[in-house]
Tab-separated table of C-alpha atoms in Angstrom:
chain	number	residue	atom	x	y	z
Y	1	MET	CA	35.425	50.850	-22.356
Y	2	ARG	CA	33.337	53.307	-24.257
Y	3	HIS	CA	35.133	56.248	-25.808
Y	4	ALA	CA	35.165	59.640	-24.115
Y	5	ARG	CA	32.504	61.176	-26.363
Y	6	ARG	CA	29.950	58.801	-24.860
Y	7	ARG	CA	31.110	58.392	-21.245
Y	8	VAL	CA	31.606	62.007	-20.277
Y	9	VAL	CA	30.345	64.176	-22.898
Y	10	ARG	CA	30.366	67.866	-22.328
Y	11	ARG	CA	32.000	70.262	-19.963
Y	12	VAL	CA	29.655	73.111	-19.188
Y	13	THR	CA	31.607	76.364	-19.093
Y	14	ARG	CA	28.739	78.786	-18.852
Y	15	LEU	CA	25.061	78.519	-18.077
Y	16	ALA	CA	22.332	80.516	-19.805
Y	17	ALA	CA	18.897	80.897	-18.214
Y	18	VAL	CA	16.178	80.312	-20.793
Y	19	GLY	CA	13.416	79.162	-18.455
Y	20	GLY	CA	13.560	76.125	-16.168
Y	21	LEU	CA	11.243	73.252	-15.390
Y	22	LEU	CA	11.159	70.723	-12.591
Y	23	LEU	CA	9.857	67.454	-13.964
Y	24	GLY	CA	9.560	64.071	-12.243
Y	25	GLY	CA	12.199	64.823	-9.596
Y	26	THR	CA	14.777	66.159	-12.041
Y	27	MET	CA	15.794	69.667	-12.937
Y	28	VAL	CA	15.054	69.508	-16.627
Y	29	THR	CA	16.809	72.612	-17.814
Y	30	ARG	CA	19.405	73.654	-20.349
Y	31	ALA	CA	23.128	74.120	-19.977
Y	32	VAL	CA	25.127	75.763	-22.775
Y	33	ALA	CA	28.157	73.598	-23.351
Y	34	SER	CA	31.521	73.955	-25.055
Y	35	GLU	CA	33.768	71.392	-26.684
Y	36	PRO	CA	34.409	68.091	-24.837
Y	37	PRO	CA	37.134	68.305	-22.189
Y	38	ASP	CA	40.236	66.224	-21.758
Y	39	PRO	CA	38.910	62.899	-20.391
Y	40	SER	CA	41.596	62.954	-17.691
Y	41	ALA	CA	39.987	66.072	-16.213
Y	42	VAL	CA	36.618	64.415	-15.724
Y	43	PRO	CA	35.717	63.434	-12.144
Y	44	ARG	CA	35.765	59.664	-11.633
Y	45	THR	CA	34.233	57.826	-8.742
Y	46	TYR	CA	36.182	55.329	-6.719
Y	47	ALA	CA	33.660	52.729	-7.848
Y	48	GLN	CA	34.689	53.429	-11.452
Y	49	GLN	CA	38.342	52.927	-10.592
Y	50	THR	CA	37.472	49.679	-8.813
Y	51	GLU	CA	35.366	48.498	-11.747
Y	52	ASP	CA	38.095	49.375	-14.244
Y	53	MET	CA	40.704	47.469	-12.263
Y	54	GLY	CA	38.494	44.395	-11.871
Y	55	ALA	CA	37.365	44.494	-15.503
Y	56	GLY	CA	40.958	44.815	-16.649
Y	57	LEU	CA	41.937	41.680	-14.745
Y	58	VAL	CA	38.943	39.775	-16.097
Y	59	SER	CA	39.814	40.836	-19.626
Y	60	ARG	CA	43.434	39.818	-19.229
Y	61	LEU	CA	42.707	36.434	-17.640
Y	62	GLY	CA	39.766	35.549	-19.909
Y	63	THR	CA	36.245	34.293	-19.341
Y	64	SER	CA	37.312	30.661	-18.974
Y	65	ARG	CA	39.398	31.518	-15.870
Y	66	THR	CA	37.193	34.184	-14.289
Y	67	ALA	CA	33.539	34.618	-13.362
Y	68	GLY	CA	32.969	38.309	-12.784
Y	69	THR	CA	34.165	41.099	-10.538
Y	70	TRP	CA	32.560	43.230	-7.843
Y	71	MET	CA	33.341	45.811	-5.193
Y	72	GLY	CA	34.199	44.310	-1.818
Y	73	ASP	CA	33.045	45.628	1.547
Y	74	ASP	CA	36.297	47.575	1.855
Y	75	GLY	CA	35.926	49.144	-1.601
Y	76	ARG	CA	38.606	46.969	-3.220
Y	77	PRO	CA	37.838	44.932	-6.345
Y	78	VAL	CA	37.137	41.235	-5.935
Y	79	VAL	CA	37.633	38.916	-8.912
Y	80	ALA	CA	36.147	35.415	-9.117
Y	81	VAL	CA	38.748	32.997	-10.518
Y	82	THR	CA	38.779	29.292	-11.319
Y	83	ASP	CA	42.469	28.403	-10.799
Y	84	GLU	CA	45.321	29.258	-8.434
Y	85	ASP	CA	47.519	30.852	-11.089
Y	86	ALA	CA	44.768	33.313	-11.909
Y	87	ALA	CA	44.254	33.979	-8.198
Y	88	ALA	CA	47.938	34.770	-7.775
Y	89	GLU	CA	47.866	37.256	-10.647
Y	90	VAL	CA	44.827	38.985	-9.166
Y	91	ARG	CA	46.544	39.335	-5.800
Y	92	ARG	CA	49.714	40.704	-7.371
Y	93	ALA	CA	47.596	43.408	-8.995
Y	94	GLY	CA	46.297	44.463	-5.581
Y	95	ALA	CA	42.800	42.972	-5.848
Y	96	GLU	CA	41.164	40.196	-3.866
Y	97	ALA	CA	40.725	36.777	-5.494
Y	98	LYS	CA	37.841	34.413	-4.781
Y	99	MET	CA	38.026	30.816	-5.972
Y	100	VAL	CA	34.846	29.564	-7.663
Y	101	SER	CA	33.725	26.411	-9.418
Y	102	HIS	CA	32.072	27.832	-12.529
Y	103	SER	CA	33.585	30.165	-15.117
Y	104	MET	CA	31.922	33.086	-16.846
Y	105	ASN	CA	31.604	30.904	-19.930
Y	106	GLU	CA	29.452	28.456	-17.958
Y	107	LEU	CA	27.316	31.229	-16.470
Y	108	LYS	CA	26.752	32.774	-19.909
Y	109	SER	CA	25.869	29.399	-21.376
Y	110	ALA	CA	23.191	28.997	-18.699
Y	111	THR	CA	21.608	32.366	-19.483
Y	112	THR	CA	21.682	31.560	-23.204
Y	113	THR	CA	19.735	28.365	-22.523
Y	114	LEU	CA	17.209	30.267	-20.434
Y	115	ARG	CA	16.699	32.828	-23.203
Y	116	SER	CA	16.120	30.074	-25.764
Y	117	ALA	CA	13.195	28.641	-23.804
Y	118	PRO	CA	9.602	29.823	-24.319
Y	119	ARG	CA	9.152	33.207	-22.694
Y	120	VAL	CA	7.397	33.301	-19.307
Y	121	ALA	CA	6.183	36.720	-18.211
Y	122	GLY	CA	6.973	37.450	-14.569
Y	123	THR	CA	10.421	35.857	-14.605
Y	124	ALA	CA	13.875	37.380	-14.463
Y	125	TRP	CA	17.427	36.153	-14.233
Y	126	ALA	CA	20.924	37.471	-13.664
Y	127	MET	CA	24.404	36.212	-12.891
Y	128	ASP	CA	25.245	36.533	-9.198
Y	129	TYR	CA	29.035	36.895	-9.267
Y	130	GLN	CA	29.394	36.714	-5.499
Y	131	THR	CA	27.675	33.326	-5.163
Y	132	ASN	CA	28.857	32.056	-8.570
Y	133	GLU	CA	25.292	31.271	-9.589
Y	134	VAL	CA	22.659	32.223	-12.105
Y	135	VAL	CA	19.601	33.309	-10.106
Y	136	VAL	CA	16.188	32.805	-11.727
Y	137	ARG	CA	13.283	34.605	-10.077
Y	138	GLY	CA	9.584	34.056	-10.610
Y	139	ASP	CA	6.956	36.464	-9.334
Y	140	SER	CA	3.458	35.736	-8.071
Y	141	THR	CA	1.984	35.767	-11.585
Y	142	VAL	CA	4.000	32.743	-12.761
Y	143	SER	CA	1.867	29.612	-12.740
Y	144	ALA	CA	2.918	26.447	-10.961
Y	145	THR	CA	3.142	24.680	-14.320
Y	146	ASP	CA	5.466	27.265	-15.857
Y	147	TRP	CA	7.612	27.381	-12.722
Y	148	SER	CA	7.903	23.599	-12.665
Y	149	ARG	CA	8.974	23.587	-16.313
Y	150	MET	CA	11.620	26.243	-15.675
Y	151	THR	CA	12.855	24.382	-12.590
Y	152	GLN	CA	13.317	21.232	-14.666
Y	153	MET	CA	15.307	23.216	-17.196
Y	154	ALA	CA	17.472	24.662	-14.411
Y	155	ASP	CA	18.146	21.170	-13.082
Y	156	ARG	CA	19.340	20.109	-16.536
Y	157	ILE	CA	21.676	23.121	-16.767
Y	158	GLY	CA	23.335	22.462	-13.418
Y	159	SER	CA	23.230	23.041	-9.678
Y	160	PHE	CA	24.644	26.574	-10.078
Y	161	VAL	CA	21.233	27.782	-11.348
Y	162	ARG	CA	19.244	28.885	-8.306
Y	163	MET	CA	15.456	29.219	-8.455
Y	164	GLU	CA	13.714	31.811	-6.272
Y	165	ARG	CA	10.098	32.858	-5.878
Y	166	THR	CA	9.474	36.562	-5.161
Y	167	GLU	CA	6.579	38.517	-3.719
Y	168	GLY	CA	4.575	40.846	-5.920
Y	169	ALA	CA	5.077	41.112	-9.670
Y	170	PHE	CA	7.807	42.313	-12.014
Y	171	THR	CA	6.252	45.344	-13.639
Y	172	THR	CA	7.406	48.488	-15.338
Y	173	ARG	CA	7.095	51.332	-12.870
Y	174	LEU	CA	4.435	53.196	-14.792
Y	175	ASN	CA	1.583	54.137	-12.507
Y	176	GLY	CA	-1.815	53.351	-13.952
Y	177	ALA	CA	-3.842	53.188	-10.728
Y	178	GLN	CA	-3.588	56.560	-9.030
Y	179	PRO	CA	-6.235	59.215	-9.729
Y	180	ILE	CA	-3.695	61.613	-11.231
Y	181	LEU	CA	-3.042	59.370	-14.225
Y	182	SER	CA	-4.318	58.947	-17.713
Y	183	THR	CA	-4.558	55.554	-19.374
Y	184	ALA	CA	-0.810	55.832	-20.061
Y	185	GLY	CA	0.309	56.866	-16.602
Y	186	ARG	CA	2.958	58.991	-14.925
Y	187	CYS	CA	6.695	58.715	-15.304
Y	188	SER	CA	9.764	60.560	-14.008
Y	189	ALA	CA	12.313	62.489	-16.036
Y	190	GLY	CA	15.802	60.999	-16.098
Y	191	PHE	CA	18.714	63.045	-17.394
Y	192	ASN	CA	19.064	65.887	-19.869
Y	193	VAL	CA	20.918	65.090	-23.081
Y	194	THR	CA	21.657	66.810	-26.370
Y	195	ASN	CA	22.505	65.894	-29.930
Y	196	GLY	CA	24.374	69.181	-30.341
Y	197	GLN	CA	21.407	70.916	-31.903
Y	198	ARG	CA	18.414	70.139	-29.691
Y	199	ASP	CA	17.890	69.003	-26.110
Y	200	PHE	CA	15.950	66.005	-24.804
Y	201	ILE	CA	14.879	64.252	-21.637
Y	202	LEU	CA	16.258	60.723	-21.445
Y	203	THR	CA	13.672	58.539	-19.715
Y	204	ALA	CA	12.222	55.020	-19.842
Y	205	GLY	CA	11.026	53.605	-23.145
Y	206	HIS	CA	7.916	51.981	-21.715
Y	207	CYS	CA	6.496	55.374	-20.652
Y	208	GLY	CA	4.901	55.950	-24.028
Y	209	PRO	CA	5.202	55.407	-27.789
Y	210	ASN	CA	6.687	57.852	-30.279
Y	211	GLY	CA	4.455	60.874	-30.518
Y	212	SER	CA	3.428	60.793	-26.853
Y	213	VAL	CA	3.000	64.334	-25.553
Y	214	TRP	CA	4.338	65.218	-22.107
Y	215	PHE	CA	2.755	67.841	-19.874
Y	216	ALA	CA	3.914	69.390	-16.625
Y	217	ASP	CA	0.456	70.101	-15.263
Y	218	ASN	CA	-2.878	68.374	-14.952
Y	219	GLY	CA	-4.675	70.838	-17.206
Y	220	GLY	CA	-2.522	70.223	-20.246
Y	221	ASN	CA	-1.459	73.874	-20.286
Y	222	ARG	CA	2.298	73.394	-19.927
Y	223	GLN	CA	3.501	71.097	-22.667
Y	224	VAL	CA	7.065	69.928	-22.068
Y	225	GLY	CA	7.762	67.999	-25.228
Y	226	LYS	CA	7.086	64.956	-27.324
Y	227	THR	CA	8.611	61.471	-27.439
Y	228	THR	CA	10.651	61.255	-30.631
Y	229	THR	CA	12.670	58.049	-30.157
Y	230	ARG	CA	11.853	54.940	-28.209
Y	231	SER	CA	13.286	51.464	-27.649
Y	232	PHE	CA	11.073	49.043	-25.717
Y	233	PRO	CA	11.006	46.111	-25.229
Y	234	GLY	CA	14.531	44.806	-25.798
Y	235	ASP	CA	15.876	48.006	-24.240
Y	236	ASP	CA	14.022	50.517	-22.085
Y	237	TYR	CA	14.873	54.106	-23.028
Y	238	SER	CA	13.321	57.001	-24.918
Y	239	LEU	CA	13.912	60.644	-25.771
Y	240	VAL	CA	11.437	63.433	-25.127
Y	241	GLU	CA	12.334	66.445	-27.253
Y	242	TYR	CA	11.807	69.770	-25.539
Y	243	ASP	CA	9.376	72.180	-27.117
Y	244	GLY	CA	11.571	74.887	-28.581
Y	245	GLY	CA	14.562	72.558	-28.518
Y	246	ARG	CA	16.174	73.912	-25.343
Y	247	ALA	CA	16.031	72.622	-21.791
Y	248	GLY	CA	17.071	75.741	-19.876
Y	249	ASP	CA	19.410	76.717	-17.079
Y	250	GLY	CA	20.861	74.135	-14.714
Y	251	ALA	CA	20.340	71.045	-16.865
Y	252	ALA	CA	23.015	69.075	-15.028
Y	253	VAL	CA	21.250	69.203	-11.658
Y	254	VAL	CA	19.128	66.226	-10.542
Y	255	ALA	CA	16.562	67.203	-7.927
Y	256	ILE	CA	16.408	65.044	-4.781
Y	257	GLY	CA	13.718	66.933	-2.851
Y	258	ASP	CA	13.507	69.831	-0.398
Y	259	GLY	CA	14.922	72.221	-2.966
Y	260	LYS	CA	18.181	70.284	-3.118
Y	261	GLY	CA	19.922	68.751	-6.094
Y	262	VAL	CA	22.979	66.812	-7.168
Y	263	GLN	CA	25.354	67.967	-9.886
Y	264	ILE	CA	25.837	65.363	-12.613
Y	265	THR	CA	29.410	65.408	-13.862
Y	266	GLY	CA	29.627	62.357	-16.130
Y	267	ALA	CA	28.268	58.941	-17.089
Y	268	ALA	CA	29.587	55.452	-16.421
Y	269	ASP	CA	28.692	51.819	-15.890
Y	270	PRO	CA	28.244	50.734	-12.251
Y	271	ALA	CA	30.058	47.969	-10.382
Y	272	VAL	CA	28.406	45.099	-8.541
Y	273	GLY	CA	28.395	46.004	-4.860
Y	274	GLN	CA	28.435	49.760	-5.524
Y	275	ARG	CA	26.140	51.982	-3.473
Y	276	VAL	CA	23.758	53.876	-5.752
Y	277	PHE	CA	20.957	56.415	-5.442
Y	278	ARG	CA	17.679	56.813	-7.315
Y	279	SER	CA	15.311	59.767	-7.483
Y	280	GLY	CA	11.720	59.457	-8.633
Y	281	SER	CA	8.494	61.414	-8.690
Y	282	THR	CA	6.682	58.971	-6.394
Y	283	SER	CA	9.129	57.856	-3.731
Y	284	GLY	CA	11.825	60.545	-3.880
Y	285	LEU	CA	15.478	59.799	-3.131
Y	286	ARG	CA	16.317	56.172	-2.239
Y	287	ASP	CA	19.544	54.216	-2.053
Y	288	GLY	CA	20.839	50.665	-2.169
Y	289	GLN	CA	23.425	48.499	-3.917
Y	290	VAL	CA	23.977	47.067	-7.362
Y	291	THR	CA	23.403	43.320	-7.076
Y	292	ALA	CA	23.933	42.184	-10.685
Y	293	LEU	CA	24.612	43.378	-14.224
Y	294	ASN	CA	23.236	42.222	-17.586
Y	295	ALA	CA	19.962	41.095	-16.037
Y	296	THR	CA	17.023	39.901	-18.122
Y	297	VAL	CA	13.423	40.701	-17.122
Y	298	ASN	CA	10.318	39.269	-18.770
Y	299	TYR	CA	7.785	42.053	-18.213
Y	300	PRO	CA	4.187	41.476	-19.298
Y	301	GLU	CA	4.851	43.945	-22.143
Y	302	GLY	CA	7.977	42.152	-23.352
Y	303	THR	CA	11.523	41.109	-22.475
Y	304	VAL	CA	14.255	43.610	-21.641
Y	305	THR	CA	17.895	42.548	-21.447
Y	306	GLY	CA	21.162	44.078	-20.287
Y	307	LEU	CA	19.644	45.721	-17.203
Y	308	ILE	CA	21.292	46.721	-13.923
Y	309	GLU	CA	19.774	44.840	-10.978
Y	310	THR	CA	19.652	46.571	-7.574
Y	311	ASN	CA	18.019	46.297	-4.159
Y	312	VAL	CA	16.939	49.953	-4.326
Y	313	CYS	CA	13.199	50.262	-3.840
Y	314	ALA	CA	10.921	51.953	-6.371
Y	315	GLU	CA	7.211	52.436	-6.850
Y	316	PRO	CA	4.814	53.083	-9.715
Y	317	GLY	CA	5.496	56.486	-11.238
Y	318	ASP	CA	9.256	56.279	-10.616
Y	319	SER	CA	9.840	54.909	-14.123
Y	320	GLY	CA	12.467	56.782	-16.075
Y	321	GLY	CA	13.926	58.481	-13.006
Y	322	PRO	CA	17.713	58.820	-12.675
Y	323	MET	CA	20.125	56.480	-10.908
Y	324	PHE	CA	23.491	57.967	-9.959
Y	325	SER	CA	26.326	57.875	-7.429
Y	326	GLU	CA	29.023	60.425	-6.579
Y	327	GLY	CA	27.550	62.694	-9.237
Y	328	ILE	CA	27.950	60.110	-12.004
Y	329	ALA	CA	24.889	59.127	-14.057
Y	330	LEU	CA	24.411	55.355	-14.168
Y	331	GLY	CA	20.936	54.540	-15.482
Y	332	VAL	CA	17.203	55.228	-15.662
Y	333	THR	CA	14.527	53.304	-13.765
Y	334	SER	CA	12.924	50.479	-15.723
Y	335	GLY	CA	10.851	48.302	-13.372
Y	336	GLY	CA	10.894	45.713	-10.637
Y	337	SER	CA	8.921	44.251	-7.757
Y	338	GLY	CA	8.104	45.317	-4.224
Y	339	ASP	CA	7.758	48.838	-2.840
Y	340	CYS	CA	9.490	51.281	-0.529
Y	341	ALA	CA	7.598	50.079	2.533
Y	342	ASN	CA	8.793	46.480	2.303
Y	343	GLY	CA	11.733	46.739	-0.110
Y	344	GLY	CA	12.153	45.023	-3.426
Y	345	THR	CA	14.202	44.607	-6.583
Y	346	THR	CA	14.522	47.388	-9.149
Y	347	PHE	CA	16.082	47.228	-12.608
Y	348	PHE	CA	17.686	50.100	-14.522
Y	349	GLN	CA	18.533	50.746	-18.157
Y	350	PRO	CA	22.303	51.482	-18.305
Y	351	ILE	CA	22.809	55.069	-19.410
Y	352	THR	CA	26.004	54.353	-21.351
Y	353	LYS	CA	24.208	52.029	-23.744
Y	354	ALA	CA	21.340	54.482	-24.202
Y	355	LEU	CA	23.704	57.375	-24.943
Y	356	ASP	CA	25.662	55.270	-27.406
Y	357	GLU	CA	22.675	53.911	-29.315
Y	358	LEU	CA	20.796	57.223	-29.361
Y	359	ASP	CA	23.942	59.136	-30.398
Y	360	VAL	CA	23.339	61.838	-27.801
Y	361	GLN	CA	25.511	63.405	-25.124
Y	362	LEU	CA	24.797	63.881	-21.455
Y	363	LEU	CA	24.622	67.487	-20.279
Y	364	VAL	CA	27.026	67.696	-17.352
Y	365	ALA	CA	28.073	70.226	-14.742
Y	366	ALA	CA	31.345	72.107	-14.922
Y	367	PRO	CA	34.001	70.980	-12.415
Y	368	GLN	CA	33.914	74.584	-11.248
Y	369	GLY	CA	31.575	77.533	-11.728
Y	370	ASN	CA	27.902	78.292	-11.416
Y	371	ALA	CA	25.628	75.299	-11.623
Y	372	GLY	CA	22.633	77.229	-10.467
Y	373	GLY	CA	22.668	79.692	-13.349
Y	374	ASN	CA	21.675	82.602	-11.073
Y	375	GLY	CA	25.087	84.129	-10.462
Y	376	THR	CA	25.582	82.300	-7.161
Y	377	PRO	CA	28.539	79.931	-7.152
Y	378	SER	CA	27.523	76.332	-6.571
Y	379	PRO	CA	29.777	73.765	-4.943
Y	380	ALA	CA	32.084	72.130	-7.449
Y	381	PRO	CA	32.370	68.328	-7.457
Y	382	SER	CA	34.486	67.465	-4.446
Y	383	ALA	CA	37.677	65.512	-4.998
Y	384	SER	CA	37.119	63.694	-1.730
Y	385	ALA	CA	33.588	62.782	-2.789
Y	386	THR	CA	34.380	61.644	-6.301
Y	387	GLN	CA	37.905	60.329	-6.336
Y	388	SER	CA	38.969	59.199	-2.862
Y	389	ALA	CA	39.058	55.587	-1.732
Y	390	VAL	CA	35.745	55.095	0.070
Y	391	ASP	CA	33.888	52.029	1.205
Y	392	PRO	CA	30.723	51.361	-0.791
Y	393	GLY	CA	28.573	52.262	2.193
Y	394	ASP	CA	30.207	55.685	2.446
Y	395	ALA	CA	29.350	56.740	-1.090
Y	396	SER	CA	27.137	59.796	-1.509
Y	397	PRO	CA	24.755	60.950	-4.254
Y	398	GLY	CA	27.248	63.636	-5.312
Y	399	SER	CA	28.079	67.286	-4.810
Y	400	SER	CA	25.091	69.291	-3.667
Y	401	ALA	CA	23.615	72.075	-5.730
Y	402	PRO	CA	20.548	74.269	-5.316
Y	403	VAL	CA	17.580	73.475	-7.487
Y	404	ALA	CA	17.244	76.873	-9.102
Y	405	GLY	CA	15.939	78.414	-12.284
Y	406	ALA	CA	12.354	77.141	-12.098
Y	407	ALA	CA	9.542	79.556	-12.748
Y	408	PRO	CA	7.794	80.807	-9.560
Y	409	LEU	CA	4.612	78.964	-10.529
Y	410	LEU	CA	6.489	75.681	-10.718
Y	411	THR	CA	8.235	76.372	-7.432
Y	412	ARG	CA	4.837	76.823	-5.802
Y	413	LEU	CA	3.475	73.686	-7.427
Y	414	THR	CA	6.310	71.582	-6.000
Y	415	ASP	CA	5.797	72.974	-2.484
Y	416	PRO	CA	3.756	70.345	-0.562
Y	417	ARG	CA	2.016	73.135	1.348
Y	418	ASN	CA	0.484	74.477	-1.851
Y	419	VAL	CA	-0.266	71.450	-4.005
Y	420	GLY	CA	-3.675	69.909	-4.437
Y	421	PRO	CA	-4.561	66.466	-3.045
Y	422	GLY	CA	-3.534	64.645	-6.229
Y	423	LEU	CA	-0.086	66.235	-6.273
Y	424	LEU	CA	0.645	65.228	-2.670
Y	425	VAL	CA	1.772	61.907	-4.102
Y	426	VAL	CA	4.706	63.650	-5.749
Y	427	ALA	CA	5.615	66.387	-3.275
Y	428	GLY	CA	9.072	67.734	-4.035
Y	429	SER	CA	8.873	67.034	-7.745
Y	430	LEU	CA	6.576	67.743	-10.661
Y	431	VAL	CA	4.505	65.167	-12.487
Y	432	ALA	CA	5.340	64.183	-16.029
Y	433	LEU	CA	2.093	63.149	-17.636
Y	434	VAL	CA	2.339	60.896	-20.653
Y	435	ALA	CA	-0.500	60.807	-23.163
Y	436	THR	CA	-0.986	57.481	-24.931
Y	437	ARG	CA	-2.941	59.039	-27.738
Y	438	TYR	CA	-1.421	61.583	-30.081
Y	439	ILE	CA	-2.492	65.120	-29.249
Y	440	ARG	CA	-2.020	66.944	-32.492
Y	441	ALA	CA	-5.196	68.990	-32.859
Y	442	GLU	CA	-6.745	71.587	-30.601
Y	443	GLN	CA	-9.848	69.439	-30.081
Y	444	ASP	CA	-7.643	66.646	-28.753
Y	445	ARG	CA	-5.965	69.067	-26.378
Y	446	LYS	CA	-9.334	70.234	-25.076
Y	447	ALA	CA	-10.451	66.662	-24.539
Y	448	TYR	CA	-7.221	65.996	-22.672
Y	449	ARG	CA	-7.862	68.992	-20.414
Y	450	ARG	CA	-11.446	67.919	-19.734
Y	451	TYR	CA	-10.295	64.421	-18.802
Y	452	TYR	CA	-7.668	65.621	-16.343
Y	453	SER	CA	-9.995	68.220	-14.893
Y	454	ALA	CA	-12.355	65.422	-13.941
Y	455	THR	CA	-9.588	63.068	-12.806
Y	456	TRP	CA	-7.846	65.552	-10.544
Y	457	SER	CA	-10.959	67.167	-9.053
């Protein structure tokens, strides 16, 4: 378990309005925070309690006697075990035991073998705890020859490696085809974080290299910030430093459309089987379940490991957007296959790892007080919503909060009645435009404006 400084990082005790900005479906604003609170006072979802209980049993019994844990349909933890003594210990602890044939050690050995093989773009794999298998997926871009070679390898590993073909292609969710995009594309903002001195947007690493300049409008007039740190491939996260160093009022609110938001109160790792929610600048708020952890995806741009696999849909432009549940931040959108018309698989960068490796802290909402920053009390995180025993299907995004603090111009831009044809794609949120080339001189800025003027006309 990660220490408190990473998992739940700041308790916001007062909010100062210094100008707000809606970006990619997220309220990217600044909250003034005090010292970290007592970890026991931090809201915890029931899924976290379930995950902690299951993980504790797995740790105690060992990886040779267990093969993962997940949240059952009734919300209780289920632990895969390989012997009756282990099953009895799980039941005594109040969890459900499921007997399986293959231990975690065997599953990990299979994934190690897969990683050691020549890389094939368009493939992905993850351990499916519930079926006690390693599932290898190949998209439509994988040739018959490569798929045959991988199938032969799977046969040598064992019958618990399942091969599946999928529709579409595993791609990062950067949108490079719509008319509102540059050669880099459009992404969504994730969560607001701070290093104690300056504020940043945490988003996907594949959105752009270090030095990429982010704008909040098609004319290049409203510069949001610049990418200062990036990890991709391998991981998929980056930091966009705000111009001026401050995000603004209401930084802990994630916009979900229609002027509504969700208060973010902490960060955690999800559990398999947990219901989760994702917000993005293309497809808005969507929900689904976590299907696997520690997934590996071989994107065309490179391999990313340690991802959260879900059946939540996503579409190009949703990259970097936040995933959360019960007000707890879980990850940022990386990529996947499919769309929100037919469904698909979407992968997320775990937020806990990103926070830890970037040495930043998530800006979170106070358990009580004003989240809107305009003097109007906002609903505090509900105990029944964040801590009660709920079935996975009954989970909610989190405590509601108004999306406030944005400048009137930005409010008008995010109103679908007022936006231009290009912005209709992202009604309810504002586009984050990522420049692939460095815009350091005024002549570059003018060229950028001319390009977007033609693109958006």
